[in-house]
PDB file of C-alpha atoms in Angstrom:
ATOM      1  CA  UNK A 568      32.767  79.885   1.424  1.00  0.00           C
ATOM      2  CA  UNK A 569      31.997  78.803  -2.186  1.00  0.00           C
ATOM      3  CA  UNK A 570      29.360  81.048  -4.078  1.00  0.00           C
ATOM      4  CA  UNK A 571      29.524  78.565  -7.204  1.00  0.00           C
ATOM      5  CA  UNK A 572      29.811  75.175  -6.532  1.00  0.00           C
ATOM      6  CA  UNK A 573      30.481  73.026  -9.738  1.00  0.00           C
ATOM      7  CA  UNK A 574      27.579  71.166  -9.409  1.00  0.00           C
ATOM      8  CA  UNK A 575      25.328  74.252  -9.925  1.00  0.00           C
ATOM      9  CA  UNK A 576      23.849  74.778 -13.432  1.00  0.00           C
ATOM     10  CA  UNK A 577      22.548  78.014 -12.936  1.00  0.00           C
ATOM     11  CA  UNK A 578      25.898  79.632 -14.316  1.00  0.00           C
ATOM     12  CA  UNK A 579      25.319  77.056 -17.127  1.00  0.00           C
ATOM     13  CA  UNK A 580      22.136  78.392 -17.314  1.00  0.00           C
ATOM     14  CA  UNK A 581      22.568  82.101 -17.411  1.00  0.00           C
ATOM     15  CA  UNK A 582      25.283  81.264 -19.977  1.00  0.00           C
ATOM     16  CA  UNK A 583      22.951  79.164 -22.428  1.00  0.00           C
ATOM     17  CA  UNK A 584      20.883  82.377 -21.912  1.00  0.00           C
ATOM     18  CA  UNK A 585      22.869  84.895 -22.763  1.00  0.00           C
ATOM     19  CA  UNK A 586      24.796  83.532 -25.726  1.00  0.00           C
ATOM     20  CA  UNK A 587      20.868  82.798 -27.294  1.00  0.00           C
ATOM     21  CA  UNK A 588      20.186  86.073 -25.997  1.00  0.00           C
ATOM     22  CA  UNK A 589      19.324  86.911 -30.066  1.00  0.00           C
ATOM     23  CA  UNK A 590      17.287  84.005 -30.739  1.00  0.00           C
ATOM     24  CA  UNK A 591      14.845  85.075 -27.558  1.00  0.00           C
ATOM     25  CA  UNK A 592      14.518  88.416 -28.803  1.00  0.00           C
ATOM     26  CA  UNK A 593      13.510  87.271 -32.582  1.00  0.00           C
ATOM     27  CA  UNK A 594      11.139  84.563 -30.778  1.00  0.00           C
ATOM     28  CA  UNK A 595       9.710  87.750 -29.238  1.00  0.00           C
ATOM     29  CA  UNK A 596       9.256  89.778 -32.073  1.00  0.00           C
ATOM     30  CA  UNK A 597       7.906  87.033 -33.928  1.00  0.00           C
ATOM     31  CA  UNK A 598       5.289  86.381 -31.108  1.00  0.00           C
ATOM     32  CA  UNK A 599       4.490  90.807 -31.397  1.00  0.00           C
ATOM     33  CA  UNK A 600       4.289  90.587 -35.055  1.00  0.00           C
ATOM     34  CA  UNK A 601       1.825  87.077 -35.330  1.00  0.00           C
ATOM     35  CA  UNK A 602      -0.215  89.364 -32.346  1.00  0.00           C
ATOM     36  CA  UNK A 603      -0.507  92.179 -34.382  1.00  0.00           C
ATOM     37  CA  UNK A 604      -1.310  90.257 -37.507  1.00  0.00           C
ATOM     38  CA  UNK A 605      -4.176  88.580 -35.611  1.00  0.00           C
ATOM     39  CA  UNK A 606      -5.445  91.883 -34.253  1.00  0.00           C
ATOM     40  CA  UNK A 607      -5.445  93.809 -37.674  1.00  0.00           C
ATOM     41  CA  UNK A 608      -8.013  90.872 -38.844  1.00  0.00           C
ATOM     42  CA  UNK A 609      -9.938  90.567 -35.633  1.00  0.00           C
ATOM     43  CA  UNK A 610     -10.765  94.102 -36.209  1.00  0.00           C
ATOM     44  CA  UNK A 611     -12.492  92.952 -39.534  1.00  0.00           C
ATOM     45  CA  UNK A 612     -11.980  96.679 -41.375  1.00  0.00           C
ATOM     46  CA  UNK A 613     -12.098  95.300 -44.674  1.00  0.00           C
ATOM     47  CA  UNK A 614     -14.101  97.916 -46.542  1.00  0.00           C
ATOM     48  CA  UNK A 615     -13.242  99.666 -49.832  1.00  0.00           C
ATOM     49  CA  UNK A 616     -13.437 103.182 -50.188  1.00  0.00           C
ATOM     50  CA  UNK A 617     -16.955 104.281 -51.425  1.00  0.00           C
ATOM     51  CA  UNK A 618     -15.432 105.771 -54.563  1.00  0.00           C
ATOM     52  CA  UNK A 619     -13.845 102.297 -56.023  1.00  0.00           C
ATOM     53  CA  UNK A 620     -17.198 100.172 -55.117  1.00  0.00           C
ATOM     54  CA  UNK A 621     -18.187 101.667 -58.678  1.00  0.00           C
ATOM     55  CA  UNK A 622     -16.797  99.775 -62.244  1.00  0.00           C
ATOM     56  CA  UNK A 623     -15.296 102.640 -63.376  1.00  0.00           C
ATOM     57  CA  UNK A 624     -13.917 104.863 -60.685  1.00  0.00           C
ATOM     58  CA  UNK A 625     -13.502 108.816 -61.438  1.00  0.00           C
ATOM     59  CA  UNK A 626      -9.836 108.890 -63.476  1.00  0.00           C
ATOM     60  CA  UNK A 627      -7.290 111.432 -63.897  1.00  0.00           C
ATOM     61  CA  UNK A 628      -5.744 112.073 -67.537  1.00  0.00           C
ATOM     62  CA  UNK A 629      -2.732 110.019 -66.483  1.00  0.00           C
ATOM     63  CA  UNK A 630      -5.274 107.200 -65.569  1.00  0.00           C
ATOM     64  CA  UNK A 631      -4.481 107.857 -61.605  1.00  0.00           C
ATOM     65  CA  UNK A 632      -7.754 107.937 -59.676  1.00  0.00           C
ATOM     66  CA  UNK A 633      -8.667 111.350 -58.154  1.00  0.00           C
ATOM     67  CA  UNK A 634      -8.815 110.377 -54.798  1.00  0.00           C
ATOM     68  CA  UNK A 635      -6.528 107.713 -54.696  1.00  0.00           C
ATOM     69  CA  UNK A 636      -4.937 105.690 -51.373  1.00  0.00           C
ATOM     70  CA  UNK A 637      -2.700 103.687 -50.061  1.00  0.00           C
ATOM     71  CA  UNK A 638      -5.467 100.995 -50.854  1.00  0.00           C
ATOM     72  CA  UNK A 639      -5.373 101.247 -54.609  1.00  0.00           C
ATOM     73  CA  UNK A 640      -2.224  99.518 -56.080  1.00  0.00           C
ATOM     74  CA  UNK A 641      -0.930  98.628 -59.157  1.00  0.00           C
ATOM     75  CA  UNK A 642      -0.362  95.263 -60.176  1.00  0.00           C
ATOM     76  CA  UNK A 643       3.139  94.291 -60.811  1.00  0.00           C
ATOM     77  CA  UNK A 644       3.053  92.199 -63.885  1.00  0.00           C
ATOM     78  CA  UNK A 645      -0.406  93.627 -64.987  1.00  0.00           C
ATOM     79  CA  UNK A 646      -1.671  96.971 -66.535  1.00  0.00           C
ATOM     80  CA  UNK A 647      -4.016  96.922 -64.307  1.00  0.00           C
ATOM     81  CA  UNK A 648      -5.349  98.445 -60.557  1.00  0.00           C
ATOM     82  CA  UNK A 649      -6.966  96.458 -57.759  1.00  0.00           C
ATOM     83  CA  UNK A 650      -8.507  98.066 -54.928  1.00  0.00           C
ATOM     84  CA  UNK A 651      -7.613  96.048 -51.869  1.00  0.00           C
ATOM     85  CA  UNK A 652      -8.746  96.859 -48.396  1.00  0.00           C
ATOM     86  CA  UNK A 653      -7.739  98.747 -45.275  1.00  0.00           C
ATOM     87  CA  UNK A 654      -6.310  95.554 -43.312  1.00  0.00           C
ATOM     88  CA  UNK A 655      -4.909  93.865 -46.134  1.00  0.00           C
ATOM     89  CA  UNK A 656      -2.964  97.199 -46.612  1.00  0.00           C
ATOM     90  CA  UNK A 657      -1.799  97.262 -42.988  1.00  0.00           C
ATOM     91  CA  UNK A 658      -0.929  93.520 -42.950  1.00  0.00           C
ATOM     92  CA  UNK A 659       1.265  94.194 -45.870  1.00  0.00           C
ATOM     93  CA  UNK A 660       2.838  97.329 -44.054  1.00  0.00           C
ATOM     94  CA  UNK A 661       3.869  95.013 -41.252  1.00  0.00           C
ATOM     95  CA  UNK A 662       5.080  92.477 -43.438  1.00  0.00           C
ATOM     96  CA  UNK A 663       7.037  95.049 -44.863  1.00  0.00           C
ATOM     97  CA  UNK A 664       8.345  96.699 -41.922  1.00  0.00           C
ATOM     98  CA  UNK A 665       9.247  93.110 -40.544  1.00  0.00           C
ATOM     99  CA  UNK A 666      11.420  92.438 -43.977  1.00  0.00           C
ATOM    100  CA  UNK A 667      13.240  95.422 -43.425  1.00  0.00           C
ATOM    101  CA  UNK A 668      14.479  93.936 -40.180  1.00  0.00           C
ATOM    102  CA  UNK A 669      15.347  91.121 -41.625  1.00  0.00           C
ATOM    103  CA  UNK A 670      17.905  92.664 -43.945  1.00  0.00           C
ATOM    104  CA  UNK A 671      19.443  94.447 -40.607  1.00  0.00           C
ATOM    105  CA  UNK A 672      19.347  91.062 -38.647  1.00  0.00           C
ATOM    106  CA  UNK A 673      21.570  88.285 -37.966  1.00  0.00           C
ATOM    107  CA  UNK A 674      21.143  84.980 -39.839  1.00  0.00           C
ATOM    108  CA  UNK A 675      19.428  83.311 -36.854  1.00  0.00           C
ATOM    109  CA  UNK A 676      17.173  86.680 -35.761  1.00  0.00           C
ATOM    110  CA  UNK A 677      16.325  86.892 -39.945  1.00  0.00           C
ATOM    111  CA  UNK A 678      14.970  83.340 -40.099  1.00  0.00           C
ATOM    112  CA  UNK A 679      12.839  83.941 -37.156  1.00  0.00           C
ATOM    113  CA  UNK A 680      11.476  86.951 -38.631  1.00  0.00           C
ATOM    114  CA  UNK A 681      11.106  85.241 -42.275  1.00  0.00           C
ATOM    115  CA  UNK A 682       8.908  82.661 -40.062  1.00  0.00           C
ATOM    116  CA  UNK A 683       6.632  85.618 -38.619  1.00  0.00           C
ATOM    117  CA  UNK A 684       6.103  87.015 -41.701  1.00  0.00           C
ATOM    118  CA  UNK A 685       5.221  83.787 -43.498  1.00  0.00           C
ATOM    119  CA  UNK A 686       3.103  82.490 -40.422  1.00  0.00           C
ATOM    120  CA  UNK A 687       1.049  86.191 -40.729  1.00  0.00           C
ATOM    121  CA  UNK A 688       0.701  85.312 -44.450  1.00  0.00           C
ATOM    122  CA  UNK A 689      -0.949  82.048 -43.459  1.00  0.00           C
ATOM    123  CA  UNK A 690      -2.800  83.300 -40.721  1.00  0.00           C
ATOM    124  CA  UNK A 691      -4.587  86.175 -43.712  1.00  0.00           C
ATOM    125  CA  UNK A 692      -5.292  83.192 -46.163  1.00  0.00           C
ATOM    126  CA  UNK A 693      -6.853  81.176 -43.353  1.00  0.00           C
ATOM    127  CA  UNK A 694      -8.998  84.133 -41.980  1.00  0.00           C
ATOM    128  CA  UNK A 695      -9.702  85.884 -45.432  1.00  0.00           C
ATOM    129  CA  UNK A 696     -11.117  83.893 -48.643  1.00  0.00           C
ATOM    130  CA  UNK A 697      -8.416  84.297 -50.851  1.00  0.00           C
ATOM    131  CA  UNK A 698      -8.545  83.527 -54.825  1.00  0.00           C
TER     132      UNK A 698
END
């Protein structure tokens, strides 16, 4: 009795599957990290904390503010501080946390992840006026 006849594909099939096995788990991850993306803006938390609504929030000596948080940053190429808020802070955290899978990942896995990162990007811009 044959078990695998030659014109059966499903051993093609399982094959196909398994040697992509990598690319299904990035397209995976990609689909988690879009759905948290979307759910960090459906959630609309986009306040500022009460002390930086103010012009001139309460500084330190070094010119730190006194209660600072993750949501005040410092601007790379600028002198300068922007307050941004609490989901634009936790988008970025993914983003980053994504990127640092990247570097771990195969080429294939790392584009996918590139894509989820950029598409969560988009996805911000398109939800959120941005300047």
């Amino acid at each position: 009795m044959m078990f695998l006849s030659a014109s059966d594909g499903k051993d093609y099939r399982l094959s196909s599957f398994s040697e992509n096995v990598e690319v299904h788990f990035a397209f995976r991850k990609k689909t988690e990290v879009l759905g948290k993306a979307r759910n960090l803006l459906l959630q609309c938390d986009f306040s500022v904390p009460q002390d930086y609504t103010s012009k001139d929030p309460l500084l330190k000596n070094d010119g730190m503010a006194i209660n600072s948080s993750n949501q005040v940053v410092d601007l790379i190429f600028s002198s300068e501080r922007c307050v941004v808020s609490k989901a634009a802070s936790q988008l970025m955290e993914l983003v980053h946390q994504t990127l640092q899978d990247v570097c771990l990942s195969s080429a294939r896995v790392a584009l996918e992840f590139y894509h989820a990162v950029r598409d969560a990007i988009l996805l911000y811009e398109a939800v959120i006026p941005v300047k």
